[in-house]
Coordinates of C-alpha atoms in Angstrom, one line a residue:
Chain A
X1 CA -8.9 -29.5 -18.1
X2 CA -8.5 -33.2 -18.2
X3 CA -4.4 -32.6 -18.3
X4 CA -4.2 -30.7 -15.4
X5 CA -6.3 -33.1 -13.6
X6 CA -4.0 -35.9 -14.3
X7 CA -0.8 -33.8 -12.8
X8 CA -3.3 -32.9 -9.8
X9 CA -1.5 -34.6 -7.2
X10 CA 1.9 -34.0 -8.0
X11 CA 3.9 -30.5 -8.0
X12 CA 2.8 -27.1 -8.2
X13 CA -0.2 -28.1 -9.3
X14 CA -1.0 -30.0 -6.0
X15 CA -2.0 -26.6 -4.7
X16 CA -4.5 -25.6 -7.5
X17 CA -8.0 -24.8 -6.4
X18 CA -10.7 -25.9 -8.4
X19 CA -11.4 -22.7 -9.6
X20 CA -8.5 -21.8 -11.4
X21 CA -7.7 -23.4 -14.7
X22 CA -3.9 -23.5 -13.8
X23 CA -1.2 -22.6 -11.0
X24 CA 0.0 -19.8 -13.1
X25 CA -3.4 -18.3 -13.3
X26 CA -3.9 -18.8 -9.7
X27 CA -0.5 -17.2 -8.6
X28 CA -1.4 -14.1 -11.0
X29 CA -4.6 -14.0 -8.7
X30 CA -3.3 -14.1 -5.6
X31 CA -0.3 -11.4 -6.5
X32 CA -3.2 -9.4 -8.0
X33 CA -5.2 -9.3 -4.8
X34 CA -2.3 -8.6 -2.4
X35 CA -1.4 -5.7 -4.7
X36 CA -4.6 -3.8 -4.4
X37 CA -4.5 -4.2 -0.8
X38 CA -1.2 -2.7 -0.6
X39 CA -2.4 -0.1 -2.7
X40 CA -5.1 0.8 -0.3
X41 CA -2.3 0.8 2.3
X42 CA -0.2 3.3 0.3
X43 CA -3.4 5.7 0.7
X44 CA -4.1 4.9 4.0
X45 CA -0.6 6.5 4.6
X46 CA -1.2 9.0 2.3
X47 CA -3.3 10.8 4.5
X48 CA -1.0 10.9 7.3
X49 CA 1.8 12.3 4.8
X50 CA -0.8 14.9 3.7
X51 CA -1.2 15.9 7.2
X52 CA 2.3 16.6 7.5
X53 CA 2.0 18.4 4.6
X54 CA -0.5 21.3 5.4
X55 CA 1.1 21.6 9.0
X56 CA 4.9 21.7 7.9
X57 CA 3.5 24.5 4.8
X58 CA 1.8 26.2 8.0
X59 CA 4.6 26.3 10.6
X60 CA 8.1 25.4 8.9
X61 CA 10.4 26.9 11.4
X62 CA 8.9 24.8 14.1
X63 CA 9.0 21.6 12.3
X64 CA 12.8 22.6 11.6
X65 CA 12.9 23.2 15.2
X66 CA 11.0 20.3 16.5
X67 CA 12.9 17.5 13.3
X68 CA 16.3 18.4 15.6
X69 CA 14.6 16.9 18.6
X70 CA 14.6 13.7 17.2
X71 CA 17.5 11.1 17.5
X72 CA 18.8 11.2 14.3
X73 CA 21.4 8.2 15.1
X74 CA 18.5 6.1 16.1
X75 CA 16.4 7.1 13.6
X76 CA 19.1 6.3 10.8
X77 CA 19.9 2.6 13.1
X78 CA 16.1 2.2 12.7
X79 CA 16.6 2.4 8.8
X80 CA 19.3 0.3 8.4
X81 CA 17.6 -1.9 10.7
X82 CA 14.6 -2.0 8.4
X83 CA 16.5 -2.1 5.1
X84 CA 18.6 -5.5 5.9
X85 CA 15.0 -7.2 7.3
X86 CA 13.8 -6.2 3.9
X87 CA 16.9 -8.0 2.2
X88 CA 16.8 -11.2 4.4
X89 CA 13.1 -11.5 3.7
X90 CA 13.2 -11.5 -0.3
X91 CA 16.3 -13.6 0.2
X92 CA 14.0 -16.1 2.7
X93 CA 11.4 -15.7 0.0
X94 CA 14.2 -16.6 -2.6
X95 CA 15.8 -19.7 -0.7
X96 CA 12.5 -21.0 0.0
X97 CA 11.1 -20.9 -3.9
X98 CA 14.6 -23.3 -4.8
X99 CA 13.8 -25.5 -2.1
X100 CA 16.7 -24.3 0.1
X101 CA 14.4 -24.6 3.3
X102 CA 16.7 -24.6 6.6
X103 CA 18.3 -21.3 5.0
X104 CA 14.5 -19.9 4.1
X105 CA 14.1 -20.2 7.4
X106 CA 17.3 -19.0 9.1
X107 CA 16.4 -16.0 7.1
X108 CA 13.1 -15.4 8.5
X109 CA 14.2 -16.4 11.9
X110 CA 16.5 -13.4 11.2
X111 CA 14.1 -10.9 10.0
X112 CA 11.8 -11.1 12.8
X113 CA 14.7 -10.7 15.2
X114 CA 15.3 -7.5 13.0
X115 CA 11.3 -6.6 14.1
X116 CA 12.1 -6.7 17.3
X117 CA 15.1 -4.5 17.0
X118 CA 13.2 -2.5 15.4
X119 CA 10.4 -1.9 18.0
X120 CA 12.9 -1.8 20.8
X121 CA 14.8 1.3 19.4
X122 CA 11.5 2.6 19.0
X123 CA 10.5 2.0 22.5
X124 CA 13.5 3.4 23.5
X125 CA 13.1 6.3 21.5
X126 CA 9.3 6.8 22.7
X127 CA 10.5 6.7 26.6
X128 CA 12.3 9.1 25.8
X129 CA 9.7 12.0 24.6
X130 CA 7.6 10.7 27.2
X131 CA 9.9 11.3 29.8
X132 CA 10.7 15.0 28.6
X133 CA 7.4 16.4 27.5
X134 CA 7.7 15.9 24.2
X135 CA 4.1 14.9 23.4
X136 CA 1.2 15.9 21.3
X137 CA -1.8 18.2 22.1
X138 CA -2.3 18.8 25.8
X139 CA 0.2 16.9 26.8
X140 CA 3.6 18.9 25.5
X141 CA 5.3 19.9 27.8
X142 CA 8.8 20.5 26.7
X143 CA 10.7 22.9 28.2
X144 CA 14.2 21.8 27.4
X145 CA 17.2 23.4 25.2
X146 CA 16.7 23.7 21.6
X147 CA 12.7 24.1 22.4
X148 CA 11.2 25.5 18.7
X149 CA 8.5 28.1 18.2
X150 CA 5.3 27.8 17.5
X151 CA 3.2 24.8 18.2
X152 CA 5.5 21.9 18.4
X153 CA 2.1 19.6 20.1
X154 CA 1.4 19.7 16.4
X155 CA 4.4 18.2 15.3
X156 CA 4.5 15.5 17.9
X157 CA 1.0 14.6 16.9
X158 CA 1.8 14.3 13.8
X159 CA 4.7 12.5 15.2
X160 CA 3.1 9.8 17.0
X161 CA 0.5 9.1 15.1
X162 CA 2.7 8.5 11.7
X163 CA 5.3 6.6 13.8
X164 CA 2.8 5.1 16.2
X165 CA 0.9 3.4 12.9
X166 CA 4.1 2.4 11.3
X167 CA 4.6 0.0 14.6
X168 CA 1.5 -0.9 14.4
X169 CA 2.5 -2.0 10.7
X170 CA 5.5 -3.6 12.2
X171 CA 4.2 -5.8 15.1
X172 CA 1.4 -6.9 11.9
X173 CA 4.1 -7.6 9.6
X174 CA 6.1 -9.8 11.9
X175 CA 2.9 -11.6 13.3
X176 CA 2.3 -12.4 9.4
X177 CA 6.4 -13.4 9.1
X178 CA 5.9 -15.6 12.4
X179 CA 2.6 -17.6 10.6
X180 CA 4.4 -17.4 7.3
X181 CA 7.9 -19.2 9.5
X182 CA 5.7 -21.6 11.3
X183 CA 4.1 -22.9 8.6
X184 CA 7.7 -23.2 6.7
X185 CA 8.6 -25.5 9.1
X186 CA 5.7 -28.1 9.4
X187 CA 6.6 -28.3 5.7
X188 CA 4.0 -26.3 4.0
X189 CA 6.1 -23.8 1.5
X190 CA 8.9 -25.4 -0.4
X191 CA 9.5 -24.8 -4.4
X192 CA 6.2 -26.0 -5.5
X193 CA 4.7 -23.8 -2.7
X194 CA 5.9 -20.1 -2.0
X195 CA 3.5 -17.6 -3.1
X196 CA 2.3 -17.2 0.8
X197 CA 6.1 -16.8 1.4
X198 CA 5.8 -13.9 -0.9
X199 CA 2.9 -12.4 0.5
X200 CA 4.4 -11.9 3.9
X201 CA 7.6 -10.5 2.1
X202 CA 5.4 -8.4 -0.1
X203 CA 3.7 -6.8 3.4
X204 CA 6.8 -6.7 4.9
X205 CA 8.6 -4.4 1.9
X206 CA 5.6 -2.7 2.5
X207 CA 6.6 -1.6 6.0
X208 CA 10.0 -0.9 4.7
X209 CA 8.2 1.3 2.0
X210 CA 6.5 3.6 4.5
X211 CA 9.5 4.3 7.3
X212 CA 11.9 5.3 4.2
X213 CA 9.7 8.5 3.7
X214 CA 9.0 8.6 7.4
X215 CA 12.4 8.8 8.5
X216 CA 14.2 11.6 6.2
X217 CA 10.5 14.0 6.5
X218 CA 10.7 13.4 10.4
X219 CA 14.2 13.5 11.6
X220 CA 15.7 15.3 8.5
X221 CA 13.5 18.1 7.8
Chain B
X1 CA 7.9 -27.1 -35.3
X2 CA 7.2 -30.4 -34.0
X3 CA 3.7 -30.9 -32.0
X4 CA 5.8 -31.1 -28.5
X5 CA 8.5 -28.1 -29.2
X6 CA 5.1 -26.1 -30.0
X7 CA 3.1 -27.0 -27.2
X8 CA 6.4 -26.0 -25.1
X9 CA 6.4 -22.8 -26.6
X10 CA 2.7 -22.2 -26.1
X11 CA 3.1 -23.2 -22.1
X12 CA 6.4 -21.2 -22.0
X13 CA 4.5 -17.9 -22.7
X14 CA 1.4 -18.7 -21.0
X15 CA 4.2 -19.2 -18.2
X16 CA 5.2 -15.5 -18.9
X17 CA 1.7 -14.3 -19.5
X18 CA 0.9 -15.4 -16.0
X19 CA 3.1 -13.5 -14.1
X20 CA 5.7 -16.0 -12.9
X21 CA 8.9 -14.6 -12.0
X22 CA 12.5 -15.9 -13.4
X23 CA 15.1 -16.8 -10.8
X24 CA 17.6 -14.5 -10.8
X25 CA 20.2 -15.5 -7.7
X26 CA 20.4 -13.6 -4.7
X27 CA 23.3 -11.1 -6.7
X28 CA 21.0 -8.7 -7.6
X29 CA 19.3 -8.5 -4.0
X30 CA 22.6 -7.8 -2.8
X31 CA 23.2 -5.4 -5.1
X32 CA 20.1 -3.4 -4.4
X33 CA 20.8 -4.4 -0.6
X34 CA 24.1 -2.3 -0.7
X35 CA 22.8 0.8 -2.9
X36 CA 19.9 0.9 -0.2
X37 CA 22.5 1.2 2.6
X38 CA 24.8 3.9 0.8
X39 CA 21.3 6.3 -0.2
X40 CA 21.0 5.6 3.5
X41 CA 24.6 6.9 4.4
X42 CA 24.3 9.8 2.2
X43 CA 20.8 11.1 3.3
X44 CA 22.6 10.9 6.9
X45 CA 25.3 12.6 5.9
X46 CA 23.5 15.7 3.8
X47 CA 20.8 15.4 6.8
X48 CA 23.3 17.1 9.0
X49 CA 24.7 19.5 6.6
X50 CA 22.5 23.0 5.9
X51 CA 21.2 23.3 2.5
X52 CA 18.3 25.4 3.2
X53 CA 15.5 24.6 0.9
X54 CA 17.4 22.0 -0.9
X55 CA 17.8 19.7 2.1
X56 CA 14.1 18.9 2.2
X57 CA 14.2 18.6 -2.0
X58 CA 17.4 16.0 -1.8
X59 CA 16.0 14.0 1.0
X60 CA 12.4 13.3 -1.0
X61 CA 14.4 12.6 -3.8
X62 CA 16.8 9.8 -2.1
X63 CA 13.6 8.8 -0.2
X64 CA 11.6 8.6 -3.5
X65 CA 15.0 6.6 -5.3
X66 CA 15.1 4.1 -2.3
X67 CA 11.3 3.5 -2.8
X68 CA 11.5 2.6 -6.1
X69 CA 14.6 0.6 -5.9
X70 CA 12.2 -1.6 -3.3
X71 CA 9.4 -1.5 -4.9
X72 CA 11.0 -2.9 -8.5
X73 CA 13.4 -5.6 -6.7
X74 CA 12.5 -6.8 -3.6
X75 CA 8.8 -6.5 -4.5
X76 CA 9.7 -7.4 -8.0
X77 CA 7.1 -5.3 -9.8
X78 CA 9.9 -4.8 -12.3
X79 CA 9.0 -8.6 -13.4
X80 CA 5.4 -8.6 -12.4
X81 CA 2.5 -8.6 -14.7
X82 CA 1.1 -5.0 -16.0
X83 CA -1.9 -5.4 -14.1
X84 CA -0.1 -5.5 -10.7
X85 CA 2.2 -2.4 -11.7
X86 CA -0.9 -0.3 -13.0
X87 CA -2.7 -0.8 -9.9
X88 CA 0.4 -0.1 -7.7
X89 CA 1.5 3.1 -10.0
X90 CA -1.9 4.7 -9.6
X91 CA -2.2 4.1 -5.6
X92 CA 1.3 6.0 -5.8
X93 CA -0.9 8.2 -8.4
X94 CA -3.6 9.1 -6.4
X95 CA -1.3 9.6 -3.3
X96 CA 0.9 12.1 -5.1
X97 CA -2.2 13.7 -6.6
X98 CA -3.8 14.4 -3.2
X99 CA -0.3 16.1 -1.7
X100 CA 0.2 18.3 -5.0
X101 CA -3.7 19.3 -5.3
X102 CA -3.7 20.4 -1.8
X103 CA -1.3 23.5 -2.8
X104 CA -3.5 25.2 -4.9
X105 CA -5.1 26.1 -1.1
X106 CA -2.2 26.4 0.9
X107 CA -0.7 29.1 -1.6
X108 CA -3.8 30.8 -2.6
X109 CA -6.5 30.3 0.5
X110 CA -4.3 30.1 3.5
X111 CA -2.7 34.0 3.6
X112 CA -6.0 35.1 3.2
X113 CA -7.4 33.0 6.4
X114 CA -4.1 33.2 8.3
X115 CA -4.4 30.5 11.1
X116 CA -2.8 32.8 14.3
X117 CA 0.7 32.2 14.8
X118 CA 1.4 31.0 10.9
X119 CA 5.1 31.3 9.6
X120 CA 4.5 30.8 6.5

């Protein structure tokens, strides 16, 4: 104990609480604790993926119908978009944690411009059902070419509500990305300081994680 | 061993012990980066095409590949302690568990309580 205290003001160590005996410890911690919330996430979704499930086993040949509705082009944009915010992030987290801090934060700069592109394509593609009936419940009223069998409201529920929590996930993710960015730049993460860097990235992949079995089930299938 | 080379080695694996991560460059995000974007391409590509029953089969399994290709490296559980993988692997556990358990009723319940206008 009395080592540690002697380093107490200088490197990593300068951001040990009390209650851990050292920084590795306390990194394992904090890793540990994001981890099971993301795992609570990952069920969270699970329930909207088992949803699709029972509905799609129910009434394939109108999700086949209703999938072809969907802008595939912008739904594949929206995934690329997605995948290179994913890579700029763990490369932000990466520049950061070897002290390159003006390209840590170029990078995150550039992922939460990716965000936004992200939620605009999906603004633009919302506008779009709205404006054509293509809604859940009550509310569908497509009558269009290329209209599919059955109850399609069902598939646009489902729709919505997947993709509609996703965002939701988004607009989260970058508000953590923008506290994570601020705080890079009054100097608070640098190579004895990145876990909360991490963190955000970790949430972030997380994001990524959910629209890469969104998008193929939705727009593919 | 000297003293200080064994009190280095003892802090190098409690170093390792606790989870810290080695620095590997950027090379192998970009690596990862470009397979992401070329599963992307291809699930585009055999999206449009008409496989029947194997279209939905391919997709999960490019969708399931991509996953853990993000999960490993840019979430680096493939250098994280075994605590943080079990409790990600049995999220992932549970999750598949609920999807797969479900189709002992869709096979064998649902003909018997046809919902009107079922396809299946």
């Amino acid at each position: 104990m009395s080592s540690s205290e002697a380093h107490a003001a200088t490197g990593p160590n300068a951001y040990l609480a009390h209650h851990f005996e050292d920084i590795g410890t306390q990194n394992y911690a904090v890793r540990l604790g994001m981890w099971l919330f993301l795992a609570t996430e990952v069920l969270l979704f699970a329930g909207l993926f088992l949803g699709y499930t029972v509905y799609r086993w129910m009434y394939p040949d109108t999700f086949q119908a209703a999938a072809k509705l969907l802008d595939l082009n912008m739904g594949t944009l929206n995934t690329v978009v997605l995948i290179t915010s994913s890579f700029t992030v763990a490369w932000a987290y990466h520049a950061i944690k070897v002290n390159e801090i003006k390209k840590g934060i170029g990078l995150l700069v550039f992922t939460i411009i990716c965000a936004f592109g992200f939620l605009f394509i999906k603004y633009g593609e919302y506008t779009h059902k709205f404006h054509v009936g293509l809604l859940p419940g009550k509310w569908y009223a497509f009558t269009g070419d290329g209209a599919p069998p059955g109850p399609a409201n069902i598939f646009f529920a489902i729709y919505f509500l997947t993709t509609g929590l996703h965002a939701l996930h988004v607009i989260i993710g970058m508000t953590v990305l923008v506290f994570v960015l601020v705080r890079t730049l009054k100097g608070r993460y640098h190579k004895d300081n990145y876990v909360g860097v991490e963190l955000g990235a970790l949430y972030w992949h997380l994001v990524d994680l959910v629209w890469i079995f969104l998008f193929p089930l939705l727009y593919l299938i | 061993m000297t003293a200080v080379a064994q009190d280095h080695a003892n802090n190098h694996s409690e170093h390792a012990a606790s989870g810290e991560h080695e620095n590997h460059g950027i090379q192998r995000y970009v690596v990862i980066y470009l397979i992401l974007l070329a599963f992307t391409g291809l699930t585009y590509v055999t999206g449009k095409m008409d496989l029947g029953d194997f279209n939905i089969i391919l997709a999960m399994a490019i969708a399931s590949t991509k996953a853990t290709l993000v999960v490993m490296f840019f979430m680096h559980l493939w250098d994280e302690g075994s605590i943080n993988r079990l409790v990600f692997v049995l999220s992932v556990f549970f999750a598949i568990l609920l999807i797969v358990g479900v189709f002992g009723d869709l096979i064998f319940r649902l003909p018997v309580t046809m919902p009107p206008g079922m396809q299946h």
